[in-house]
PDB file of C-alpha atoms in Angstrom:
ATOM      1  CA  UNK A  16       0.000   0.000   0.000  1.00  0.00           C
ATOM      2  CA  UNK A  17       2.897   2.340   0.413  1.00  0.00           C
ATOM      3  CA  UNK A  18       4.037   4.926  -2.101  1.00  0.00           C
ATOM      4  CA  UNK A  19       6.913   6.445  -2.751  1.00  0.00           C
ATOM      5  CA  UNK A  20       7.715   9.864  -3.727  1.00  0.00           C
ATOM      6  CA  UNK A  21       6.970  13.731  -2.406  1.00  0.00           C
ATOM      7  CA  UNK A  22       5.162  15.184  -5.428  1.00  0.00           C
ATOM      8  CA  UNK A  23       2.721  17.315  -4.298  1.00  0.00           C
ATOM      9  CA  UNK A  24      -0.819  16.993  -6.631  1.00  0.00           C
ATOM     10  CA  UNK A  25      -0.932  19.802  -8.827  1.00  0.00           C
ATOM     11  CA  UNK A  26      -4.131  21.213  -6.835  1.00  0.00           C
ATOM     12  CA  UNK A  27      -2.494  20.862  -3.708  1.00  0.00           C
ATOM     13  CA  UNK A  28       0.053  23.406  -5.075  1.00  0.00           C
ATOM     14  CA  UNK A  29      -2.927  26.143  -5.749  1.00  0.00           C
ATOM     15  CA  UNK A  30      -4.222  25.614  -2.708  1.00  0.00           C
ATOM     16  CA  UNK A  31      -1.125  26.365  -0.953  1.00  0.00           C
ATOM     17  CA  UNK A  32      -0.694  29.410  -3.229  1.00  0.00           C
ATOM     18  CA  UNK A  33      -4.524  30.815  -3.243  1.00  0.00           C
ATOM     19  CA  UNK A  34      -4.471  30.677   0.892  1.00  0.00           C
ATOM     20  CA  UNK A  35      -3.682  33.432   2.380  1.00  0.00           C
ATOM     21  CA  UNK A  36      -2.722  31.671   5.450  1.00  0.00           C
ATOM     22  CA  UNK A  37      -6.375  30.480   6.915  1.00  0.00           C
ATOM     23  CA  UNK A  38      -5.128  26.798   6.921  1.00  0.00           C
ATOM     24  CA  UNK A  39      -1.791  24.960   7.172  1.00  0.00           C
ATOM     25  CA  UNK A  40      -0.690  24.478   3.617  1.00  0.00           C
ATOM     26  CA  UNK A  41      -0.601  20.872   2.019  1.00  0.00           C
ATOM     27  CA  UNK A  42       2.072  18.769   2.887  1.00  0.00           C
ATOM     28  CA  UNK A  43       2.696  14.753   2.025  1.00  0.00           C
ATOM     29  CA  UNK A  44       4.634  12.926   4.903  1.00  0.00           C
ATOM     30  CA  UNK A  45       5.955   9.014   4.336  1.00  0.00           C
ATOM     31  CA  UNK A  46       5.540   9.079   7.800  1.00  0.00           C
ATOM     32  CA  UNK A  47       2.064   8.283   7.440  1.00  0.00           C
ATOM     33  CA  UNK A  48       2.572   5.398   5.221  1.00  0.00           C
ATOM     34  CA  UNK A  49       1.931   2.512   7.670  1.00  0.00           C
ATOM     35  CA  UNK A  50      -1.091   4.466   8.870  1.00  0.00           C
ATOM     36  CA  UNK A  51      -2.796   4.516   5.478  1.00  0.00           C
ATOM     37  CA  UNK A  52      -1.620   0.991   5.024  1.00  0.00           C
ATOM     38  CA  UNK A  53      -3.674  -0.424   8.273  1.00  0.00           C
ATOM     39  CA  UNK A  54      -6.565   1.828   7.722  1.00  0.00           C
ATOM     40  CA  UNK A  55      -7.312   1.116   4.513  1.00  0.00           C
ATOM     41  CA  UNK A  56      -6.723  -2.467   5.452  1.00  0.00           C
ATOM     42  CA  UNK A  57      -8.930  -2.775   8.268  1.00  0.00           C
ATOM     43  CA  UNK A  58     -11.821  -0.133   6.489  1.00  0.00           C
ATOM     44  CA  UNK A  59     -11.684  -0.707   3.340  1.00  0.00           C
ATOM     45  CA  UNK A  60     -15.176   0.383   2.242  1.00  0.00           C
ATOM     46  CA  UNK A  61     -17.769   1.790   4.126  1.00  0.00           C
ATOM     47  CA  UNK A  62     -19.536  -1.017   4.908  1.00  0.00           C
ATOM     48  CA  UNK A  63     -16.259  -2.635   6.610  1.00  0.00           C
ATOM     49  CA  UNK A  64     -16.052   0.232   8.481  1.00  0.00           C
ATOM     50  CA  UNK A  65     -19.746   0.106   9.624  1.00  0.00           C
ATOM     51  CA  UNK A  66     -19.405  -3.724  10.617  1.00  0.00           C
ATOM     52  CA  UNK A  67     -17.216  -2.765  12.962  1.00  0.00           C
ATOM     53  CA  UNK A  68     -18.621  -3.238  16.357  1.00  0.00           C
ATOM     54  CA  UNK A  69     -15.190  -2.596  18.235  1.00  0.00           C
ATOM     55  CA  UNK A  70     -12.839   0.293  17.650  1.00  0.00           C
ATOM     56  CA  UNK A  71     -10.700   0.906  19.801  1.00  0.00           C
ATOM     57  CA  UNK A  72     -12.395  -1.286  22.323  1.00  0.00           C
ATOM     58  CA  UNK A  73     -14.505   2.232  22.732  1.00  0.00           C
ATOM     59  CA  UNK A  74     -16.453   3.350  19.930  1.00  0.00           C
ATOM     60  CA  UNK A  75     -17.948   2.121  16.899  1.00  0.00           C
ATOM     61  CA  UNK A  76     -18.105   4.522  13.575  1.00  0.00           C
ATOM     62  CA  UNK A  77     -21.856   6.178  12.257  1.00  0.00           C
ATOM     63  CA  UNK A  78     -22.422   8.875   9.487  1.00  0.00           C
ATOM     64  CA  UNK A  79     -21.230  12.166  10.704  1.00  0.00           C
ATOM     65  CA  UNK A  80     -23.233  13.864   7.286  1.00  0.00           C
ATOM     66  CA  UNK A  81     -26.266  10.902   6.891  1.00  0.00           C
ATOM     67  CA  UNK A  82     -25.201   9.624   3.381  1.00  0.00           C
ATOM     68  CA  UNK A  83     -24.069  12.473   2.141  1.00  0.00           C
ATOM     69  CA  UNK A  84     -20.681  13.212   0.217  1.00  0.00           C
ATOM     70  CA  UNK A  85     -20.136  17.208   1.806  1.00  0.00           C
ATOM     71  CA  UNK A  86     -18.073  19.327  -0.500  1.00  0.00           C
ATOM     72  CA  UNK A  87     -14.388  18.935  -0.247  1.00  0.00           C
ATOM     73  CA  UNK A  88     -14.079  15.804   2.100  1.00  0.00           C
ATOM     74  CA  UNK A  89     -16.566  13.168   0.360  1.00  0.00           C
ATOM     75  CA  UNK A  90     -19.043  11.016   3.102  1.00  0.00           C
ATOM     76  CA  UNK A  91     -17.811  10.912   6.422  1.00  0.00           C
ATOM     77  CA  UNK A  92     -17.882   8.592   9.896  1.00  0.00           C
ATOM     78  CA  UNK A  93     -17.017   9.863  12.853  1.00  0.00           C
ATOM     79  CA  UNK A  94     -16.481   7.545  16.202  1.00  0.00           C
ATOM     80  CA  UNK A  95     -19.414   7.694  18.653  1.00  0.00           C
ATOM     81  CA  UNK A  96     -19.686   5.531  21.694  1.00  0.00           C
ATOM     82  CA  UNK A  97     -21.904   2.961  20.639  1.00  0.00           C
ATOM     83  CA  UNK A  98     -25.118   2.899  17.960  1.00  0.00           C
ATOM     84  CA  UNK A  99     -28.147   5.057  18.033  1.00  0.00           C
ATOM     85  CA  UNK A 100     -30.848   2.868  18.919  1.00  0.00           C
ATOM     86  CA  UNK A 101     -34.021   3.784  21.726  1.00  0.00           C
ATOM     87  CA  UNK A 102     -31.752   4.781  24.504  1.00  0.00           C
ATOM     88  CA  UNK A 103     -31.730   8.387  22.696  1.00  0.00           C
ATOM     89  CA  UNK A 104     -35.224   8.849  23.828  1.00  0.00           C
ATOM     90  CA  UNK A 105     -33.787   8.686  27.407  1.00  0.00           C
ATOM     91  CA  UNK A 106     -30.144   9.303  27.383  1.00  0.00           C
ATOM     92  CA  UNK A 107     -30.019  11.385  24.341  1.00  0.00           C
ATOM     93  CA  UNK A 108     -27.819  11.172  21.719  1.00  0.00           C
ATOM     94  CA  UNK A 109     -24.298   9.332  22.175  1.00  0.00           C
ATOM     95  CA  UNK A 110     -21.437  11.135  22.613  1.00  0.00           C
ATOM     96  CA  UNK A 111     -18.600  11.228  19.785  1.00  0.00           C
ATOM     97  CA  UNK A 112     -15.194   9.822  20.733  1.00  0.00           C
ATOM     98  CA  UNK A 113     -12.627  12.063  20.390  1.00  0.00           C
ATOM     99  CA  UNK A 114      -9.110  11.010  18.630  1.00  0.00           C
ATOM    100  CA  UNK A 115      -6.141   9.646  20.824  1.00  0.00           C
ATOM    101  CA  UNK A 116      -2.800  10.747  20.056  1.00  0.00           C
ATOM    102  CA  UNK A 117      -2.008   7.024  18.074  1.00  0.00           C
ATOM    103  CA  UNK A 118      -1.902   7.841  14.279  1.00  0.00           C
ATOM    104  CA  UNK A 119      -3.327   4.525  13.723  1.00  0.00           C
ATOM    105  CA  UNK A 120      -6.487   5.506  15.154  1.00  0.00           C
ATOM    106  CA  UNK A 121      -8.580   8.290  13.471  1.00  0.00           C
ATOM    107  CA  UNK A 122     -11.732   9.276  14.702  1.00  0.00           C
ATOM    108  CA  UNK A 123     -12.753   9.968  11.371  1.00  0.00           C
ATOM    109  CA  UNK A 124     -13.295   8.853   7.797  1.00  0.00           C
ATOM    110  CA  UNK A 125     -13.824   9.745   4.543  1.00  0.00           C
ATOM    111  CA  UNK A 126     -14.909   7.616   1.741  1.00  0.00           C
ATOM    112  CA  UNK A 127     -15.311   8.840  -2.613  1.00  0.00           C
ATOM    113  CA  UNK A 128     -19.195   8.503  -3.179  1.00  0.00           C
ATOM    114  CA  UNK A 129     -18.945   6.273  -6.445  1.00  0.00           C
ATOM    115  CA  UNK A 130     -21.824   5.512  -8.674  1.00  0.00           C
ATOM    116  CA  UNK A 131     -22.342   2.179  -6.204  1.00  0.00           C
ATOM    117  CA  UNK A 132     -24.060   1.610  -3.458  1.00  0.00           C
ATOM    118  CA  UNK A 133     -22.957   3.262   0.034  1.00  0.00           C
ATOM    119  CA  UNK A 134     -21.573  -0.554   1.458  1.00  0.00           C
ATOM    120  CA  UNK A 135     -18.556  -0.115  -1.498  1.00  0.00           C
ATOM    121  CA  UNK A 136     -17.308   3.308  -1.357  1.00  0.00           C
ATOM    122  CA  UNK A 137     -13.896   3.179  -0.807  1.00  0.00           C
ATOM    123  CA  UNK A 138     -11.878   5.257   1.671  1.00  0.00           C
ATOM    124  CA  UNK A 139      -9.710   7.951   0.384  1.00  0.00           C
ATOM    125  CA  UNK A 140      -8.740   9.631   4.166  1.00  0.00           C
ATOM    126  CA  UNK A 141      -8.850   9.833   7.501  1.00  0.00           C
ATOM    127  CA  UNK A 142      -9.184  12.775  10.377  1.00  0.00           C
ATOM    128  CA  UNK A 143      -8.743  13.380  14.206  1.00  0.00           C
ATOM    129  CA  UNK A 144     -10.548  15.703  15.985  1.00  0.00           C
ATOM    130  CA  UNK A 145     -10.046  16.806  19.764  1.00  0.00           C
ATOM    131  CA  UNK A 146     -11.548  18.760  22.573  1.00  0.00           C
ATOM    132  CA  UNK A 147     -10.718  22.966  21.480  1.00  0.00           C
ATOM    133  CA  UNK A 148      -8.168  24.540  24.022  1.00  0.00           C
ATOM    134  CA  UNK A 149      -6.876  27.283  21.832  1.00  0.00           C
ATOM    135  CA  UNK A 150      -3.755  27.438  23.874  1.00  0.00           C
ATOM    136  CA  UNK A 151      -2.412  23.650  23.731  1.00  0.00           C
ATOM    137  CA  UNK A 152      -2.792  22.229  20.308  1.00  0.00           C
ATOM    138  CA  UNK A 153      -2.980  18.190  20.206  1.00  0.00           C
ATOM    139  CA  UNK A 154       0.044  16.453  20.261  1.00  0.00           C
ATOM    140  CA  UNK A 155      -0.355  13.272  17.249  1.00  0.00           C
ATOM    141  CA  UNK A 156       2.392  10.827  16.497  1.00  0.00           C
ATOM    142  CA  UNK A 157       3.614  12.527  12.427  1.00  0.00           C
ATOM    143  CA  UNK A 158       1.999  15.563  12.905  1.00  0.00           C
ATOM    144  CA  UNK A 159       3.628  19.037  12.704  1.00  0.00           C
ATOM    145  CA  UNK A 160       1.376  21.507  15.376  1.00  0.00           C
ATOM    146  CA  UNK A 161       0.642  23.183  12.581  1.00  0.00           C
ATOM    147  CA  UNK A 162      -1.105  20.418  11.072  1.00  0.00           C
ATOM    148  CA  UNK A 163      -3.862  21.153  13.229  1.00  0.00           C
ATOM    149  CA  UNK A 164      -6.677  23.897  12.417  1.00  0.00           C
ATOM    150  CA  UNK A 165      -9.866  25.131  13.697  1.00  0.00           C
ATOM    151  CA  UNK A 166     -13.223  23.546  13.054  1.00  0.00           C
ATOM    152  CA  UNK A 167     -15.688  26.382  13.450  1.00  0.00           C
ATOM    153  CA  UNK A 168     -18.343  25.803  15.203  1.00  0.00           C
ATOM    154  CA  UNK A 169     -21.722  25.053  13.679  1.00  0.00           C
ATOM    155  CA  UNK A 170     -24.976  22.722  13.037  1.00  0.00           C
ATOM    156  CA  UNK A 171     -24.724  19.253  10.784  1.00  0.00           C
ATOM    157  CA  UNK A 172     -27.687  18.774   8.903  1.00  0.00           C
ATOM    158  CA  UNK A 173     -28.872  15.528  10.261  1.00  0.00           C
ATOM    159  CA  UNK A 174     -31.597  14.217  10.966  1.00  0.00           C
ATOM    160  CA  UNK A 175     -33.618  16.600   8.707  1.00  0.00           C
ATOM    161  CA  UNK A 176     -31.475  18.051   5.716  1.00  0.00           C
ATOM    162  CA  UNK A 177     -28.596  17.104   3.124  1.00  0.00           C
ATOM    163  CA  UNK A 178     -26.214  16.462   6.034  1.00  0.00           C
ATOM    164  CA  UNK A 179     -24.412  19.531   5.225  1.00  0.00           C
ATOM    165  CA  UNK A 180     -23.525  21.843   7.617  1.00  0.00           C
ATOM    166  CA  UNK A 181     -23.908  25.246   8.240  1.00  0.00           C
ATOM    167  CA  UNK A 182     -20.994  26.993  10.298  1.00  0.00           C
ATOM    168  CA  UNK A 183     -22.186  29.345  13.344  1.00  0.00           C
ATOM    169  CA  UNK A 184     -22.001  33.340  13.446  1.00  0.00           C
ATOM    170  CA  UNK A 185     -22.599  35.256  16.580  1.00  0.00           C
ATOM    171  CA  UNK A 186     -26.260  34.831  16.130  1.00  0.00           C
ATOM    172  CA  UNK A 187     -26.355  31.198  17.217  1.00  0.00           C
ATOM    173  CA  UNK A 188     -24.171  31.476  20.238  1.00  0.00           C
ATOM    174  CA  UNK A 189     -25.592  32.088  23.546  1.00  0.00           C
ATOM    175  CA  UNK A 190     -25.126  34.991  25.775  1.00  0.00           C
ATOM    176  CA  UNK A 191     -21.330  35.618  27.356  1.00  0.00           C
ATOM    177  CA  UNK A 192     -19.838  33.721  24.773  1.00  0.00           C
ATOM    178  CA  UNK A 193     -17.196  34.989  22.152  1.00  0.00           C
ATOM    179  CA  UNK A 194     -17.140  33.250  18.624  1.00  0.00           C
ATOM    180  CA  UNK A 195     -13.683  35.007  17.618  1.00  0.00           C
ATOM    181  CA  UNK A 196     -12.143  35.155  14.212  1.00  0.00           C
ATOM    182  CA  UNK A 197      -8.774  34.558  15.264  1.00  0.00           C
ATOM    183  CA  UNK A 198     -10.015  31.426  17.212  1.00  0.00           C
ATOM    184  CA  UNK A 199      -8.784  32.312  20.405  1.00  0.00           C
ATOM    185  CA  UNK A 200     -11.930  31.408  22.493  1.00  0.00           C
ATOM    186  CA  UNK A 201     -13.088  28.307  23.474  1.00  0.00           C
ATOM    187  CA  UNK A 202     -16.608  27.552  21.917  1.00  0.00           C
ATOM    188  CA  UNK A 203     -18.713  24.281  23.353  1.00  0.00           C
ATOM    189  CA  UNK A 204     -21.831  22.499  22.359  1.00  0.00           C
ATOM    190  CA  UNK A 205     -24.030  23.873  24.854  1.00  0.00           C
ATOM    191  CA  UNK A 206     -22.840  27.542  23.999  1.00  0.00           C
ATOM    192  CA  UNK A 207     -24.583  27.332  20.954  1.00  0.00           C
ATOM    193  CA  UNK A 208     -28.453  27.402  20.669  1.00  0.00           C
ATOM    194  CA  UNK A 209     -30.557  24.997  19.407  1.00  0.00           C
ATOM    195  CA  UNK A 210     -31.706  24.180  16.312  1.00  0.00           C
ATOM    196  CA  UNK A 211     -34.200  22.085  15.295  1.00  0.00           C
ATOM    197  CA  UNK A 212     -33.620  19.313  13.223  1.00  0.00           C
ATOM    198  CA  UNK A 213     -30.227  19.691  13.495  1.00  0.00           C
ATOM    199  CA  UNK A 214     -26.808  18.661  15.333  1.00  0.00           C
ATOM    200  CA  UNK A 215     -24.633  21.200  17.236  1.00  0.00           C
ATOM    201  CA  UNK A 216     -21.077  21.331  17.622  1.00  0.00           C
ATOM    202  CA  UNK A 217     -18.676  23.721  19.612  1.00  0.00           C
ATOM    203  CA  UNK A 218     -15.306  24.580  18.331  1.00  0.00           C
ATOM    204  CA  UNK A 219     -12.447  21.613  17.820  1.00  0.00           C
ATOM    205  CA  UNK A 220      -9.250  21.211  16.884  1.00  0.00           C
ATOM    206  CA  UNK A 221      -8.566  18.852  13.567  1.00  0.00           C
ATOM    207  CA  UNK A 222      -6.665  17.459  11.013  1.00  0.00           C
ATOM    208  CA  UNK A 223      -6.711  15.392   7.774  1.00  0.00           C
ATOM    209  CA  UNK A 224      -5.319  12.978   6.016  1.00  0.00           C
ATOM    210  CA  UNK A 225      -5.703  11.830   2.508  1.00  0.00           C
ATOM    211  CA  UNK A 226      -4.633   8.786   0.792  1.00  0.00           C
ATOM    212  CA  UNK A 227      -3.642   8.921  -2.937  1.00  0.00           C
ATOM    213  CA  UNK A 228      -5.222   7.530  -5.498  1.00  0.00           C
ATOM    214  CA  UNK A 229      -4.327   4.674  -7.037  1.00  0.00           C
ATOM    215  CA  UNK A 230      -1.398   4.867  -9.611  1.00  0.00           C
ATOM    216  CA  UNK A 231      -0.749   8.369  -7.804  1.00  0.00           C
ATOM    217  CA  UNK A 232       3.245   8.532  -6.948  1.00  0.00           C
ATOM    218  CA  UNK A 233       2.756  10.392  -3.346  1.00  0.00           C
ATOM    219  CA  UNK A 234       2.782   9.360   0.237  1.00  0.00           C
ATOM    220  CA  UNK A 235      -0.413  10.714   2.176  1.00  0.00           C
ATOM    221  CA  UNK A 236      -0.652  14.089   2.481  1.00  0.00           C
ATOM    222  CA  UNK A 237      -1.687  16.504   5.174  1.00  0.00           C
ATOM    223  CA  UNK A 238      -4.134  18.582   3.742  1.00  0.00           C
ATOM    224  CA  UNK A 239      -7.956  20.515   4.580  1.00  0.00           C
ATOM    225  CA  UNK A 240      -9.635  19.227   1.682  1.00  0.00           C
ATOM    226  CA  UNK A 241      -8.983  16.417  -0.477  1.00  0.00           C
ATOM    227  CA  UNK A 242      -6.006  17.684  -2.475  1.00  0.00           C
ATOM    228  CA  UNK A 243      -7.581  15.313  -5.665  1.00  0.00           C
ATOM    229  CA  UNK A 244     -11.057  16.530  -5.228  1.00  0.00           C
ATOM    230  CA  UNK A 245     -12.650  12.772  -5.635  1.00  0.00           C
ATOM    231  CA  UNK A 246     -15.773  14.406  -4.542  1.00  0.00           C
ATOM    232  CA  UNK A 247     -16.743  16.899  -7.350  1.00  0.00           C
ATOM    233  CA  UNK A 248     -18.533  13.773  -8.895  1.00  0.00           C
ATOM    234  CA  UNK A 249     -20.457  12.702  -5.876  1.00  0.00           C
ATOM    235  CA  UNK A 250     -24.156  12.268  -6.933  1.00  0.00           C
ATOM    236  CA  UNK A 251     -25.334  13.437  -3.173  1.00  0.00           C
ATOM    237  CA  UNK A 252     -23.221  16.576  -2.440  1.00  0.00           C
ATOM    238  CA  UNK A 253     -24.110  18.311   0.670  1.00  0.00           C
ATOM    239  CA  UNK A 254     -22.749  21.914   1.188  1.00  0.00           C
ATOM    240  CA  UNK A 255     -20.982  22.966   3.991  1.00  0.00           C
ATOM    241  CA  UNK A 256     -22.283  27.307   4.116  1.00  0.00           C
ATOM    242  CA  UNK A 257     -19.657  29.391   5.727  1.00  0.00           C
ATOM    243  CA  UNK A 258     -15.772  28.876   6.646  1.00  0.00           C
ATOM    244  CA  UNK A 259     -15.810  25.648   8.186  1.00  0.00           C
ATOM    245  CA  UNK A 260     -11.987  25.577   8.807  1.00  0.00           C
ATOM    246  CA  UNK A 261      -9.022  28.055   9.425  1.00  0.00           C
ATOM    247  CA  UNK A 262      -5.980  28.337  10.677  1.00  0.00           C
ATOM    248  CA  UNK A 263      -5.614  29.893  14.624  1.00  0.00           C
ATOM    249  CA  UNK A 264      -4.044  33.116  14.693  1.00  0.00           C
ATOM    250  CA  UNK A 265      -1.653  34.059  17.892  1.00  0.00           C
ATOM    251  CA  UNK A 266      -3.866  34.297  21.029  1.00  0.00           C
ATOM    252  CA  UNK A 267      -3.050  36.119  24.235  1.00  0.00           C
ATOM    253  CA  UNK A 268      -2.403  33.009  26.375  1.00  0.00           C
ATOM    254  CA  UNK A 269      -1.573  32.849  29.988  1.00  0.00           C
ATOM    255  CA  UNK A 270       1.582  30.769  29.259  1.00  0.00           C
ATOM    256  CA  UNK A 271       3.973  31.214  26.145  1.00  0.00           C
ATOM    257  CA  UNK A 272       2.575  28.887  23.481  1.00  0.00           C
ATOM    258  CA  UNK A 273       5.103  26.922  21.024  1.00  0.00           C
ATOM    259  CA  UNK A 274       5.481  28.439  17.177  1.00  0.00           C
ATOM    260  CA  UNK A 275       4.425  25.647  15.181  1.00  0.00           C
ATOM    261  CA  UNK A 276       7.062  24.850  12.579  1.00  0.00           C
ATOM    262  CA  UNK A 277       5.034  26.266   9.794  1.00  0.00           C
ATOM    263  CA  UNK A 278       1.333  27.583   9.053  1.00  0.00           C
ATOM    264  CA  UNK A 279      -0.191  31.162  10.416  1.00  0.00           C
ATOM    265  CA  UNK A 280       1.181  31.010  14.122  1.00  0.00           C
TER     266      UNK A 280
END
């Protein structure tokens, strides 16, 4: 499953150049190579992943976006701790596992929506999301700290909608909290408001991952989006409205926070 090589996709390259510093630039790393050799191994296709009743001996994978492919990441699973099923209408909904620091295990997925049905579309790249202090970035096994980015805060369009998402704007938070451009404030679930028929989220910090396609001479890369674009011929696109992702500018923080190697710190 490895590659070999450092050639950057040709649209990774205009991404990197069209950015204005809102999110770390694209960057392959062979370090990941035995990652994207076990995950694609062990989730192969959606389905595969779905079957899976024991990840991580915590968490079991679900649609993040229903079926949807969303627009520059393709259809997604995220880790939750165990199935929806009738203990929502007491308990609520289950929580989503956030990532570990183990490169082997993402807490998300991402699979090309191909003409098939949803049990054989293949995977294409994998994410880890944490908990949002904007003063200690994650630490991952590969990653450079400036791997990481914000994921704005917002509403996933699930149950009722594409599965899209639309990001938050001070409108939807709640009184005495701050949603800050430079993402220097923490933002949580509950300090959003509600919205009905939809999914809240507070603020995390992320990365990506994205395997190459087949015949492609380049390790994975570290990248936003997919640097390919597999899903601009997705038959069920759902949009994500408003900036989703960006990079942290320098906050004010109570204790001197490391320079990441590269990016907008």
């Amino acid at each position: 499953m490895s590659a070999v090589g450092s050639r950057i996709p040709a649209l990774a390259v205009v991404m990197l150049v069209a950015a204005s510093c809102p999110v770390p630039p694209p960057r392959p790393d062979a370090c990941l190579e035995p990652a994207w050799d076990a995950v694609s191994t062990r989730w192969p296709t959606v389905q595969a992943a779905l079957d899976d009743r024991d990840v991580y001996g915590r968490a079991v994978w679900f649609w993040a976006h229903q079926r949807g492919s969303v627009d520059g990441f393709g259809a997604v699973l995220a880790t939750i701790e165990h199935r929806i099923d009738p203990r929502v209408l007491t308990e609520g909904l289950p929580d989503d596992e956030k990532a570990s620091g183990d490169v082997f295990e993402p807490s998300l997925l991402f699979f090309d929506q191909t003409d098939g049905p949803s049990d054989t579309w293949p995977v294409i790249g994998m994410g880890f999301h944490y908990d949002f202090d904007p003063c200690e970035r994650p630490v991952l096994a590969c990653a450079d700290p400036s791997d990481f980015f914000v994921h704005e805060a917002g509403y996933h369009a699930t149950p009722i909608g594409d599965g899209g998402m639309l990001v938050a704007t001070p409108d939807d938070v709640k009184d005495g909290t701050i949603l800050d451009e430079a993402g220097c404030t923490p933002v949580r679930d509950e300090d959003l408001k509600g919205r009905v028929g939809a999914i809240k989220h507070g603020r995390a910090w992320v990365t990506h991952v994205w395997f190459p396609p087949e015949g492609e001479d380049s390790p994975p890369i570290w990248a936003v989006e997919d640097p390919w674009e597999r899903w601009r011929d997705a038959v069920d696109r759902s949009e994500v409205v408003g900036r989703a992702f960006f990079g942290q500018e320098a906050c004010d923080c109570a204790a001197p926070v490391e320079a990441p190697a590269r990016g907008c710190q």
